[in-house]
Short mmCIF file of N, CA, C and O and ligand atoms in Angstrom, two decimals:
data_model
loop_
_atom_site.label_atom_id
_atom_site.label_comp_id
_atom_site.label_asym_id
_atom_site.label_seq_id
_atom_site.Cartn_x
_atom_site.Cartn_y
_atom_site.Cartn_z
N MET J 1 7.19 -6.55 15.68
CA MET J 1 5.89 -6.28 15.06
C MET J 1 6.05 -6.13 13.54
O MET J 1 7.11 -5.73 13.05
N ILE J 2 4.97 -6.45 12.84
CA ILE J 2 4.96 -6.36 11.37
C ILE J 2 3.88 -5.36 10.96
O ILE J 2 2.78 -5.38 11.50
N ILE J 3 4.21 -4.50 10.01
CA ILE J 3 3.19 -3.60 9.43
C ILE J 3 2.39 -4.41 8.40
O ILE J 3 2.98 -5.12 7.57
N VAL J 4 1.06 -4.31 8.44
CA VAL J 4 0.21 -5.08 7.53
C VAL J 4 -0.85 -4.16 6.91
O VAL J 4 -1.44 -3.33 7.62
N SER J 5 -1.10 -4.32 5.62
CA SER J 5 -2.20 -3.59 4.97
C SER J 5 -3.52 -3.98 5.62
O SER J 5 -3.88 -5.17 5.65
N ALA J 6 -4.25 -3.00 6.11
CA ALA J 6 -5.47 -3.27 6.86
C ALA J 6 -6.50 -4.04 6.06
O ALA J 6 -7.22 -4.89 6.59
N CYS J 7 -6.57 -3.78 4.75
CA CYS J 7 -7.58 -4.46 3.92
C CYS J 7 -7.36 -5.96 3.87
O CYS J 7 -8.31 -6.73 3.67
N LEU J 8 -6.12 -6.42 4.09
CA LEU J 8 -5.84 -7.86 4.08
C LEU J 8 -6.44 -8.57 5.29
O LEU J 8 -6.59 -9.78 5.30
N CYS J 9 -6.75 -7.79 6.33
CA CYS J 9 -7.33 -8.38 7.55
C CYS J 9 -8.83 -8.11 7.62
O CYS J 9 -9.45 -8.29 8.68
N GLY J 10 -9.41 -7.67 6.51
CA GLY J 10 -10.86 -7.51 6.47
C GLY J 10 -11.38 -6.11 6.71
O GLY J 10 -12.60 -5.91 6.74
N CYS J 11 -10.52 -5.14 6.93
CA CYS J 11 -10.98 -3.75 7.10
C CYS J 11 -11.50 -3.25 5.75
O CYS J 11 -10.84 -3.42 4.72
N ASN J 12 -12.64 -2.61 5.79
CA ASN J 12 -13.26 -2.14 4.55
C ASN J 12 -12.71 -0.78 4.13
O ASN J 12 -13.44 0.21 4.03
N CYS J 13 -11.41 -0.74 3.86
CA CYS J 13 -10.75 0.52 3.51
C CYS J 13 -10.35 0.58 2.04
O CYS J 13 -9.74 1.56 1.60
N LYS J 14 -10.71 -0.44 1.28
CA LYS J 14 -10.40 -0.46 -0.15
C LYS J 14 -11.15 0.67 -0.87
O LYS J 14 -12.20 1.10 -0.38
N TYR J 15 -10.66 1.11 -2.02
CA TYR J 15 -11.26 2.26 -2.71
C TYR J 15 -12.77 2.12 -2.91
O TYR J 15 -13.51 3.10 -2.85
N ASN J 16 -13.24 0.88 -3.11
CA ASN J 16 -14.67 0.68 -3.35
C ASN J 16 -15.46 0.35 -2.09
O ASN J 16 -16.63 -0.06 -2.16
N GLY J 17 -14.81 0.48 -0.93
CA GLY J 17 -15.51 0.20 0.33
C GLY J 17 -15.43 -1.25 0.76
O GLY J 17 -15.99 -1.62 1.79
N GLY J 18 -14.75 -2.07 -0.03
CA GLY J 18 -14.60 -3.48 0.32
C GLY J 18 -13.25 -3.75 0.97
O GLY J 18 -12.59 -2.83 1.46
N ASN J 19 -12.84 -5.03 0.98
CA ASN J 19 -11.56 -5.40 1.57
C ASN J 19 -10.90 -6.50 0.74
O ASN J 19 -11.45 -6.94 -0.27
N ASN J 20 -9.74 -6.92 1.17
CA ASN J 20 -8.98 -7.97 0.47
C ASN J 20 -8.62 -9.07 1.47
O ASN J 20 -7.47 -9.47 1.59
N TYR J 21 -9.63 -9.53 2.21
CA TYR J 21 -9.41 -10.47 3.32
C TYR J 21 -8.54 -11.66 2.91
O TYR J 21 -8.78 -12.29 1.88
N ASN J 22 -7.56 -11.96 3.75
CA ASN J 22 -6.66 -13.08 3.51
C ASN J 22 -6.49 -13.81 4.85
O ASN J 22 -5.98 -13.24 5.81
N GLU J 23 -6.93 -15.06 4.87
CA GLU J 23 -6.98 -15.80 6.12
C GLU J 23 -5.60 -15.93 6.79
O GLU J 23 -5.48 -15.76 8.01
N LYS J 24 -4.56 -16.22 5.99
CA LYS J 24 -3.22 -16.41 6.56
C LYS J 24 -2.70 -15.12 7.20
O LYS J 24 -2.09 -15.14 8.26
N ILE J 25 -2.97 -14.01 6.53
CA ILE J 25 -2.47 -12.73 7.07
C ILE J 25 -3.28 -12.34 8.31
O ILE J 25 -2.72 -11.85 9.30
N LYS J 26 -4.56 -12.62 8.30
CA LYS J 26 -5.41 -12.31 9.47
C LYS J 26 -4.92 -13.10 10.69
O LYS J 26 -4.96 -12.60 11.81
N LYS J 27 -4.45 -14.32 10.46
CA LYS J 27 -3.94 -15.15 11.57
C LYS J 27 -2.75 -14.45 12.25
O LYS J 27 -2.65 -14.44 13.48
N ILE J 28 -1.90 -13.84 11.43
CA ILE J 28 -0.74 -13.12 11.99
C ILE J 28 -1.24 -11.98 12.89
O ILE J 28 -0.75 -11.76 13.99
N TYR J 29 -2.27 -11.29 12.42
CA TYR J 29 -2.86 -10.19 13.21
C TYR J 29 -3.47 -10.74 14.50
O TYR J 29 -3.26 -10.18 15.59
N ASP J 30 -4.21 -11.84 14.39
CA ASP J 30 -4.87 -12.42 15.56
C ASP J 30 -3.85 -12.87 16.61
O ASP J 30 -4.16 -12.93 17.80
N GLU J 31 -2.65 -13.21 16.16
CA GLU J 31 -1.60 -13.63 17.10
C GLU J 31 -0.92 -12.43 17.75
O GLU J 31 0.04 -12.57 18.52
N GLY J 32 -1.38 -11.21 17.40
CA GLY J 32 -0.88 -10.01 18.05
C GLY J 32 0.43 -9.49 17.50
O GLY J 32 1.13 -8.71 18.15
N GLU J 33 0.77 -9.94 16.28
CA GLU J 33 2.08 -9.56 15.74
C GLU J 33 2.02 -8.45 14.70
O GLU J 33 3.04 -8.10 14.11
N ALA J 34 0.81 -7.93 14.41
CA ALA J 34 0.69 -6.98 13.30
C ALA J 34 0.14 -5.62 13.73
O ALA J 34 -0.69 -5.53 14.63
N ILE J 35 0.63 -4.59 13.07
CA ILE J 35 0.05 -3.25 13.19
C ILE J 35 -0.63 -2.97 11.85
O ILE J 35 0.02 -3.00 10.80
N LEU J 36 -1.95 -2.74 11.89
CA LEU J 36 -2.68 -2.51 10.64
C LEU J 36 -2.58 -1.06 10.20
O LEU J 36 -2.74 -0.14 11.02
N VAL J 37 -2.36 -0.86 8.91
CA VAL J 37 -2.30 0.50 8.36
C VAL J 37 -3.04 0.53 7.02
O VAL J 37 -3.08 -0.46 6.30
N CYS J 38 -3.62 1.68 6.70
CA CYS J 38 -4.12 1.93 5.35
C CYS J 38 -3.59 3.32 4.95
O CYS J 38 -4.16 4.33 5.36
N PRO J 39 -2.51 3.37 4.19
CA PRO J 39 -1.93 4.68 3.86
C PRO J 39 -2.89 5.62 3.14
O PRO J 39 -2.80 6.84 3.33
N GLU J 40 -3.80 5.06 2.37
CA GLU J 40 -4.72 5.95 1.63
C GLU J 40 -5.70 6.61 2.59
O GLU J 40 -5.93 7.82 2.53
N GLU J 41 -6.27 5.85 3.52
CA GLU J 41 -7.16 6.47 4.51
C GLU J 41 -6.36 7.39 5.44
O GLU J 41 -6.82 8.46 5.82
N MET J 42 -5.14 6.99 5.78
CA MET J 42 -4.32 7.81 6.69
C MET J 42 -3.90 9.12 6.04
O MET J 42 -3.50 10.06 6.72
N SER J 43 -3.99 9.19 4.73
CA SER J 43 -3.65 10.42 4.02
C SER J 43 -4.78 11.43 4.07
O SER J 43 -4.62 12.58 3.66
N GLY J 44 -5.96 10.97 4.52
CA GLY J 44 -7.12 11.84 4.56
C GLY J 44 -8.13 11.54 3.46
O GLY J 44 -9.21 12.14 3.42
N LEU J 45 -7.80 10.61 2.57
CA LEU J 45 -8.76 10.24 1.51
C LEU J 45 -9.92 9.47 2.14
O LEU J 45 -9.72 8.73 3.11
N SER J 46 -11.11 9.66 1.58
CA SER J 46 -12.27 8.99 2.14
C SER J 46 -12.48 7.63 1.47
O SER J 46 -11.89 7.33 0.44
N THR J 47 -13.33 6.83 2.08
CA THR J 47 -13.70 5.53 1.52
C THR J 47 -15.22 5.50 1.43
O THR J 47 -15.88 5.80 2.42
N PRO J 48 -15.81 5.15 0.28
CA PRO J 48 -15.14 4.83 -0.98
C PRO J 48 -14.50 6.06 -1.62
O PRO J 48 -14.82 7.19 -1.28
N ARG J 49 -13.58 5.81 -2.55
CA ARG J 49 -12.87 6.87 -3.27
C ARG J 49 -12.62 6.40 -4.70
O ARG J 49 -12.74 5.21 -4.99
N GLU J 50 -12.23 7.34 -5.54
CA GLU J 50 -11.95 6.98 -6.94
C GLU J 50 -10.73 6.06 -7.01
O GLU J 50 -9.74 6.30 -6.33
N PRO J 51 -10.77 5.03 -7.86
CA PRO J 51 -9.56 4.24 -8.07
C PRO J 51 -8.50 5.09 -8.76
O PRO J 51 -8.83 5.93 -9.61
N VAL J 52 -7.25 4.91 -8.37
CA VAL J 52 -6.14 5.68 -8.96
C VAL J 52 -5.00 4.72 -9.29
O VAL J 52 -4.92 3.62 -8.73
N GLU J 53 -4.13 5.14 -10.19
CA GLU J 53 -2.93 4.36 -10.51
C GLU J 53 -1.77 5.32 -10.73
O GLU J 53 -1.98 6.50 -11.04
N ILE J 54 -0.55 4.80 -10.56
CA ILE J 54 0.64 5.61 -10.83
C ILE J 54 0.81 5.69 -12.35
O ILE J 54 0.76 4.67 -13.04
N GLN J 55 1.00 6.91 -12.83
CA GLN J 55 1.11 7.11 -14.28
C GLN J 55 2.57 7.21 -14.69
O GLN J 55 3.30 8.08 -14.22
N GLY J 56 2.99 6.33 -15.57
CA GLY J 56 4.32 6.42 -16.17
C GLY J 56 5.47 6.21 -15.20
O GLY J 56 6.47 6.92 -15.28
N GLY J 57 5.33 5.25 -14.30
CA GLY J 57 6.43 4.98 -13.38
C GLY J 57 5.95 4.14 -12.21
O GLY J 57 4.91 3.50 -12.28
N SER J 58 6.71 4.20 -11.12
CA SER J 58 6.34 3.44 -9.93
C SER J 58 6.56 4.32 -8.70
O SER J 58 6.81 5.53 -8.84
N GLY J 59 6.49 3.71 -7.52
CA GLY J 59 6.59 4.48 -6.28
C GLY J 59 7.82 5.35 -6.19
O GLY J 59 7.75 6.49 -5.72
N VAL J 60 8.96 4.84 -6.64
CA VAL J 60 10.20 5.63 -6.55
C VAL J 60 10.09 6.89 -7.41
O VAL J 60 10.56 7.97 -7.03
N ASP J 61 9.43 6.78 -8.56
CA ASP J 61 9.26 7.95 -9.43
C ASP J 61 8.32 8.97 -8.80
O ASP J 61 8.53 10.18 -8.95
N VAL J 62 7.31 8.48 -8.08
CA VAL J 62 6.40 9.40 -7.38
C VAL J 62 7.16 10.14 -6.28
O VAL J 62 7.11 11.37 -6.18
N LEU J 63 7.94 9.39 -5.50
CA LEU J 63 8.68 10.00 -4.38
C LEU J 63 9.73 11.00 -4.88
O LEU J 63 10.04 11.97 -4.19
N GLU J 64 10.24 10.77 -6.09
CA GLU J 64 11.27 11.67 -6.63
C GLU J 64 10.71 12.70 -7.61
O GLU J 64 11.47 13.39 -8.29
N GLY J 65 9.37 12.78 -7.67
CA GLY J 65 8.73 13.86 -8.44
C GLY J 65 8.63 13.66 -9.94
O GLY J 65 8.31 14.59 -10.68
N ARG J 66 8.86 12.43 -10.41
CA ARG J 66 8.79 12.19 -11.86
C ARG J 66 7.44 11.65 -12.32
O ARG J 66 7.12 11.70 -13.51
N SER J 67 6.66 11.08 -11.41
CA SER J 67 5.37 10.49 -11.78
C SER J 67 4.29 10.98 -10.83
O SER J 67 4.57 11.38 -9.70
N LYS J 68 3.04 10.89 -11.32
CA LYS J 68 1.91 11.30 -10.49
C LYS J 68 0.98 10.12 -10.25
O LYS J 68 1.00 9.14 -11.00
N VAL J 69 0.16 10.26 -9.21
CA VAL J 69 -0.88 9.27 -8.93
C VAL J 69 -2.21 9.92 -9.31
O VAL J 69 -2.61 10.91 -8.68
N LEU J 70 -2.85 9.36 -10.33
CA LEU J 70 -4.05 10.01 -10.89
C LEU J 70 -5.20 9.02 -11.00
O LEU J 70 -4.99 7.81 -11.20
N SER J 71 -6.43 9.56 -10.92
CA SER J 71 -7.60 8.74 -11.24
C SER J 71 -7.77 8.73 -12.76
O SER J 71 -7.09 9.47 -13.48
N ALA J 72 -8.70 7.90 -13.23
CA ALA J 72 -8.92 7.80 -14.68
C ALA J 72 -9.36 9.14 -15.26
O ALA J 72 -9.08 9.42 -16.43
N ASN J 73 -10.04 9.97 -14.46
CA ASN J 73 -10.46 11.27 -15.02
C ASN J 73 -9.49 12.41 -14.64
O ASN J 73 -9.82 13.58 -14.80
N GLY J 74 -8.33 12.06 -14.12
CA GLY J 74 -7.27 13.05 -13.93
C GLY J 74 -7.15 13.68 -12.56
O GLY J 74 -6.32 14.57 -12.36
N THR J 75 -7.95 13.24 -11.59
CA THR J 75 -7.78 13.77 -10.23
C THR J 75 -6.41 13.38 -9.69
O THR J 75 -6.03 12.20 -9.73
N ASP J 76 -5.67 14.38 -9.21
CA ASP J 76 -4.29 14.16 -8.77
C ASP J 76 -4.23 13.97 -7.25
O ASP J 76 -4.54 14.89 -6.49
N VAL J 77 -3.86 12.76 -6.82
CA VAL J 77 -3.74 12.49 -5.38
C VAL J 77 -2.29 12.19 -4.98
O VAL J 77 -2.04 11.55 -3.96
N THR J 78 -1.36 12.66 -5.79
CA THR J 78 0.06 12.39 -5.54
C THR J 78 0.48 12.82 -4.14
O THR J 78 1.11 12.05 -3.40
N ASP J 79 0.12 14.06 -3.76
CA ASP J 79 0.54 14.56 -2.45
C ASP J 79 -0.04 13.72 -1.31
O ASP J 79 0.61 13.47 -0.30
N LYS J 80 -1.30 13.31 -1.49
CA LYS J 80 -1.94 12.47 -0.46
C LYS J 80 -1.19 11.15 -0.33
O LYS J 80 -0.98 10.65 0.79
N PHE J 81 -0.81 10.55 -1.42
CA PHE J 81 -0.12 9.26 -1.37
C PHE J 81 1.23 9.39 -0.65
O PHE J 81 1.63 8.50 0.10
N ILE J 82 1.91 10.49 -0.90
CA ILE J 82 3.21 10.70 -0.23
C ILE J 82 2.97 10.93 1.27
O ILE J 82 3.69 10.40 2.11
N LYS J 83 1.93 11.68 1.60
CA LYS J 83 1.59 11.93 3.01
C LYS J 83 1.27 10.61 3.73
O LYS J 83 1.76 10.34 4.83
N GLY J 84 0.43 9.78 3.10
CA GLY J 84 0.06 8.50 3.71
C GLY J 84 1.27 7.60 3.91
O GLY J 84 1.42 6.94 4.95
N ALA J 85 2.15 7.57 2.93
CA ALA J 85 3.37 6.75 3.02
C ALA J 85 4.23 7.21 4.20
O ALA J 85 4.76 6.39 4.96
N ASN J 86 4.36 8.52 4.37
CA ASN J 86 5.17 9.04 5.47
C ASN J 86 4.56 8.73 6.83
O ASN J 86 5.27 8.49 7.81
N LYS J 87 3.22 8.73 6.89
CA LYS J 87 2.57 8.38 8.16
C LYS J 87 2.84 6.92 8.52
O LYS J 87 3.07 6.59 9.68
N VAL J 88 2.79 6.05 7.51
CA VAL J 88 3.09 4.63 7.78
C VAL J 88 4.54 4.47 8.22
O VAL J 88 4.84 3.75 9.17
N LEU J 89 5.44 5.17 7.55
CA LEU J 89 6.86 5.09 7.93
C LEU J 89 7.07 5.55 9.37
O LEU J 89 7.81 4.93 10.13
N GLU J 90 6.38 6.62 9.74
CA GLU J 90 6.49 7.14 11.11
C GLU J 90 6.09 6.06 12.12
O GLU J 90 6.78 5.85 13.12
N ILE J 91 4.99 5.37 11.85
CA ILE J 91 4.53 4.29 12.75
C ILE J 91 5.56 3.17 12.79
O ILE J 91 5.87 2.62 13.85
N ALA J 92 6.09 2.83 11.62
CA ALA J 92 7.08 1.75 11.54
C ALA J 92 8.32 2.09 12.37
O ALA J 92 8.82 1.25 13.13
N VAL J 93 8.79 3.32 12.24
CA VAL J 93 10.01 3.72 12.97
C VAL J 93 9.73 3.71 14.48
O VAL J 93 10.52 3.18 15.26
N LYS J 94 8.59 4.28 14.87
CA LYS J 94 8.23 4.34 16.30
C LYS J 94 8.19 2.96 16.93
O LYS J 94 8.50 2.79 18.11
N ASN J 95 7.75 1.97 16.16
CA ASN J 95 7.57 0.62 16.69
C ASN J 95 8.71 -0.33 16.32
O ASN J 95 8.59 -1.54 16.49
N ASN J 96 9.79 0.24 15.78
CA ASN J 96 10.97 -0.56 15.41
C ASN J 96 10.61 -1.72 14.49
O ASN J 96 11.10 -2.84 14.65
N VAL J 97 9.73 -1.46 13.54
CA VAL J 97 9.26 -2.50 12.60
C VAL J 97 10.34 -2.77 11.55
O VAL J 97 10.94 -1.85 11.00
N LYS J 98 10.55 -4.07 11.27
CA LYS J 98 11.58 -4.47 10.28
C LYS J 98 10.96 -5.14 9.06
O LYS J 98 11.65 -5.45 8.09
N LYS J 99 9.65 -5.44 9.13
CA LYS J 99 9.02 -6.17 8.03
C LYS J 99 7.59 -5.67 7.79
O LYS J 99 6.90 -5.30 8.76
N ALA J 100 7.17 -5.67 6.53
CA ALA J 100 5.78 -5.29 6.20
C ALA J 100 5.20 -6.32 5.24
O ALA J 100 5.90 -6.83 4.36
N ILE J 101 3.91 -6.61 5.42
CA ILE J 101 3.18 -7.45 4.46
C ILE J 101 2.08 -6.56 3.88
O ILE J 101 1.15 -6.17 4.59
N LEU J 102 2.23 -6.23 2.60
CA LEU J 102 1.34 -5.24 1.99
C LEU J 102 0.60 -5.83 0.80
O LEU J 102 1.08 -6.78 0.16
N LYS J 103 -0.55 -5.24 0.49
CA LYS J 103 -1.42 -5.75 -0.58
C LYS J 103 -0.76 -5.60 -1.96
O LYS J 103 -0.38 -4.50 -2.36
N ALA J 104 -0.68 -6.71 -2.67
CA ALA J 104 -0.06 -6.71 -4.00
C ALA J 104 -0.77 -5.77 -4.97
O ALA J 104 -1.99 -5.59 -4.89
N LYS J 105 -0.01 -5.18 -5.85
CA LYS J 105 -0.47 -4.41 -7.02
C LYS J 105 -1.01 -3.01 -6.73
O LYS J 105 -1.23 -2.22 -7.63
N SER J 106 -1.27 -2.70 -5.46
CA SER J 106 -1.84 -1.39 -5.12
C SER J 106 -0.84 -0.26 -5.41
O SER J 106 0.35 -0.42 -5.19
N PRO J 107 -1.32 0.91 -5.87
CA PRO J 107 -0.41 2.04 -6.07
C PRO J 107 0.21 2.56 -4.77
O PRO J 107 1.22 3.24 -4.79
N SER J 108 -0.38 2.21 -3.63
CA SER J 108 0.23 2.52 -2.33
C SER J 108 1.05 1.35 -1.82
O SER J 108 2.22 1.48 -1.51
N CYS J 109 0.39 0.21 -1.69
CA CYS J 109 0.95 -0.93 -0.95
C CYS J 109 1.70 -1.94 -1.81
O CYS J 109 2.41 -2.78 -1.27
N GLY J 110 1.52 -1.92 -3.12
CA GLY J 110 2.06 -2.96 -4.00
C GLY J 110 3.56 -3.17 -3.84
O GLY J 110 4.33 -2.21 -3.81
N ALA J 111 3.97 -4.44 -3.74
CA ALA J 111 5.39 -4.76 -3.65
C ALA J 111 5.85 -5.45 -4.94
O ALA J 111 5.29 -6.47 -5.32
N ARG J 112 6.81 -4.87 -5.60
CA ARG J 112 7.46 -5.40 -6.81
C ARG J 112 6.58 -5.37 -8.07
O ARG J 112 7.07 -5.44 -9.18
N LYS J 113 5.26 -5.28 -7.90
CA LYS J 113 4.36 -5.31 -9.04
C LYS J 113 3.20 -4.36 -8.75
O LYS J 113 2.60 -4.44 -7.68
N ILE J 114 2.90 -3.48 -9.69
CA ILE J 114 1.77 -2.54 -9.50
C ILE J 114 0.99 -2.43 -10.81
O ILE J 114 1.50 -2.78 -11.88
N TYR J 115 -0.22 -1.91 -10.74
CA TYR J 115 -1.00 -1.65 -11.96
C TYR J 115 -0.28 -0.61 -12.80
O TYR J 115 0.39 0.29 -12.28
N ASP J 116 -0.43 -0.72 -14.11
CA ASP J 116 0.44 0.03 -15.03
C ASP J 116 -0.02 1.43 -15.39
O ASP J 116 0.62 2.10 -16.20
N GLY J 117 -1.13 1.89 -14.80
CA GLY J 117 -1.57 3.26 -15.08
C GLY J 117 -2.61 3.36 -16.19
O GLY J 117 -3.07 4.46 -16.50
N THR J 118 -2.98 2.20 -16.77
CA THR J 118 -3.97 2.23 -17.87
C THR J 118 -5.37 1.82 -17.40
O THR J 118 -6.30 1.79 -18.20
N PHE J 119 -5.51 1.47 -16.14
CA PHE J 119 -6.80 1.03 -15.58
C PHE J 119 -7.36 -0.17 -16.35
O PHE J 119 -8.56 -0.30 -16.52
N SER J 120 -6.46 -1.03 -16.82
CA SER J 120 -6.88 -2.19 -17.61
C SER J 120 -6.58 -3.51 -16.90
O SER J 120 -6.79 -4.57 -17.46
N GLY J 121 -6.06 -3.41 -15.67
CA GLY J 121 -5.72 -4.63 -14.93
C GLY J 121 -4.32 -5.13 -15.24
O GLY J 121 -3.86 -6.10 -14.62
N LYS J 122 -3.62 -4.50 -16.18
CA LYS J 122 -2.24 -4.93 -16.49
C LYS J 122 -1.28 -4.42 -15.41
O LYS J 122 -1.51 -3.35 -14.84
N THR J 123 -0.21 -5.18 -15.19
CA THR J 123 0.76 -4.78 -14.16
C THR J 123 2.14 -4.54 -14.76
O THR J 123 2.43 -5.03 -15.86
N VAL J 124 2.95 -3.80 -14.02
CA VAL J 124 4.35 -3.57 -14.40
C VAL J 124 5.22 -3.80 -13.15
O VAL J 124 4.71 -3.81 -12.03
N GLU J 125 6.50 -3.97 -13.36
CA GLU J 125 7.45 -4.10 -12.26
C GLU J 125 7.51 -2.79 -11.47
O GLU J 125 7.49 -1.71 -12.09
N GLY J 126 7.60 -2.88 -10.17
CA GLY J 126 7.76 -1.67 -9.38
C GLY J 126 6.94 -1.73 -8.11
O GLY J 126 6.02 -2.55 -7.99
N ASN J 127 7.29 -0.87 -7.16
CA ASN J 127 6.58 -0.80 -5.88
C ASN J 127 5.57 0.34 -5.88
O ASN J 127 5.75 1.34 -6.58
N GLY J 128 4.55 0.21 -5.04
CA GLY J 128 3.69 1.34 -4.74
C GLY J 128 4.44 2.36 -3.88
O GLY J 128 5.57 2.11 -3.45
N VAL J 129 3.81 3.49 -3.62
CA VAL J 129 4.49 4.60 -2.95
C VAL J 129 4.89 4.23 -1.51
O VAL J 129 6.03 4.45 -1.10
N THR J 130 3.96 3.67 -0.75
CA THR J 130 4.28 3.28 0.63
C THR J 130 5.29 2.14 0.67
O THR J 130 6.25 2.18 1.45
N ALA J 131 5.09 1.14 -0.17
CA ALA J 131 6.03 0.01 -0.21
C ALA J 131 7.44 0.51 -0.51
O ALA J 131 8.41 0.08 0.12
N GLU J 132 7.55 1.43 -1.45
CA GLU J 132 8.87 1.97 -1.82
C GLU J 132 9.51 2.72 -0.64
O GLU J 132 10.68 2.53 -0.34
N LEU J 133 8.72 3.57 0.01
CA LEU J 133 9.28 4.38 1.09
C LEU J 133 9.75 3.49 2.25
O LEU J 133 10.81 3.73 2.83
N LEU J 134 8.97 2.46 2.57
CA LEU J 134 9.38 1.54 3.64
C LEU J 134 10.68 0.83 3.26
O LEU J 134 11.61 0.75 4.06
N GLN J 135 10.71 0.35 2.02
CA GLN J 135 11.91 -0.37 1.56
C GLN J 135 13.15 0.53 1.56
O GLN J 135 14.21 0.12 1.98
N LEU J 136 12.97 1.77 1.13
CA LEU J 136 14.09 2.72 1.13
C LEU J 136 14.63 2.97 2.53
O LEU J 136 15.77 3.36 2.71
N ASN J 137 13.77 2.73 3.53
CA ASN J 137 14.17 2.94 4.92
C ASN J 137 14.52 1.63 5.63
O ASN J 137 14.47 1.54 6.86
N GLY J 138 14.86 0.62 4.83
CA GLY J 138 15.42 -0.62 5.39
C GLY J 138 14.41 -1.62 5.90
O GLY J 138 14.78 -2.57 6.59
N ILE J 139 13.14 -1.44 5.54
CA ILE J 139 12.11 -2.39 5.99
C ILE J 139 11.85 -3.40 4.87
O ILE J 139 11.67 -3.00 3.70
N GLU J 140 11.85 -4.67 5.21
CA GLU J 140 11.59 -5.71 4.21
C GLU J 140 10.10 -5.67 3.85
O GLU J 140 9.24 -5.71 4.74
N VAL J 141 9.80 -5.59 2.57
CA VAL J 141 8.39 -5.52 2.16
C VAL J 141 8.02 -6.77 1.36
O VAL J 141 8.62 -7.08 0.34
N LEU J 142 7.00 -7.48 1.86
CA LEU J 142 6.46 -8.66 1.20
C LEU J 142 5.02 -8.38 0.82
O LEU J 142 4.42 -7.43 1.34
N SER J 143 4.45 -9.20 -0.07
CA SER J 143 3.03 -9.08 -0.34
C SER J 143 2.33 -10.36 0.14
O SER J 143 3.01 -11.36 0.44
N GLU J 144 1.01 -10.33 0.16
CA GLU J 144 0.27 -11.53 0.58
C GLU J 144 0.54 -12.68 -0.38
O GLU J 144 0.37 -13.84 -0.04
N GLU J 145 0.97 -12.37 -1.60
CA GLU J 145 1.25 -13.40 -2.59
C GLU J 145 2.52 -14.18 -2.25
O GLU J 145 2.79 -15.24 -2.83
N ASP J 146 3.31 -13.67 -1.32
CA ASP J 146 4.53 -14.37 -0.90
C ASP J 146 4.23 -15.45 0.15
O ASP J 146 5.13 -16.18 0.55
N PHE J 147 2.95 -15.56 0.58
CA PHE J 147 2.61 -16.54 1.62
C PHE J 147 1.89 -17.75 1.04
O PHE J 147 1.19 -17.64 0.07
S1 SF4 S 1 -4.02 1.62 0.59
FE1 SF4 S 1 -3.20 -0.38 1.08
S2 SF4 S 1 -4.26 -0.91 2.99
FE2 SF4 S 1 -5.41 0.75 2.07
S3 SF4 S 1 -6.98 -0.30 0.86
FE3 SF4 S 1 -5.26 0.12 -0.51
S4 SF4 S 1 -4.05 -1.76 -0.48
FE4 SF4 S 1 -5.41 -1.80 1.30
#
């Protein structure tokens, strides 16, 4: 089984209540090979919610306490993001998952590239919090941009 960001399969769990539907990724789900997750909703955050970005670092910095996940007006959701990431990891371990396909650039799901914390659409190298935690635990993390 593969862990997949739910928004890529059309679930309206994106911060603004929309989704990031991707036909190729949905096909994987339709074939019964995917477990859908949304770490932000699984953390207890509601949808819609304020957009947030990692400030001054990436997922590894958040997990190691050097960076925070904040909205533009300073709401701190760092603890929620760590909680959501751990819930996804728990599901991955339970189901012996070895691979994840996660939404690019997201502060939770982003693989290798995330928004830079300025809310300007610019990106920096680095993983989101969930992507980082999965990778640290030996799970291969890809984004929809790899397909
Ligand atoms: S947390 Fe991940 S699955 Fe949830 S909306 Fe954001 S990118 Fe999609």
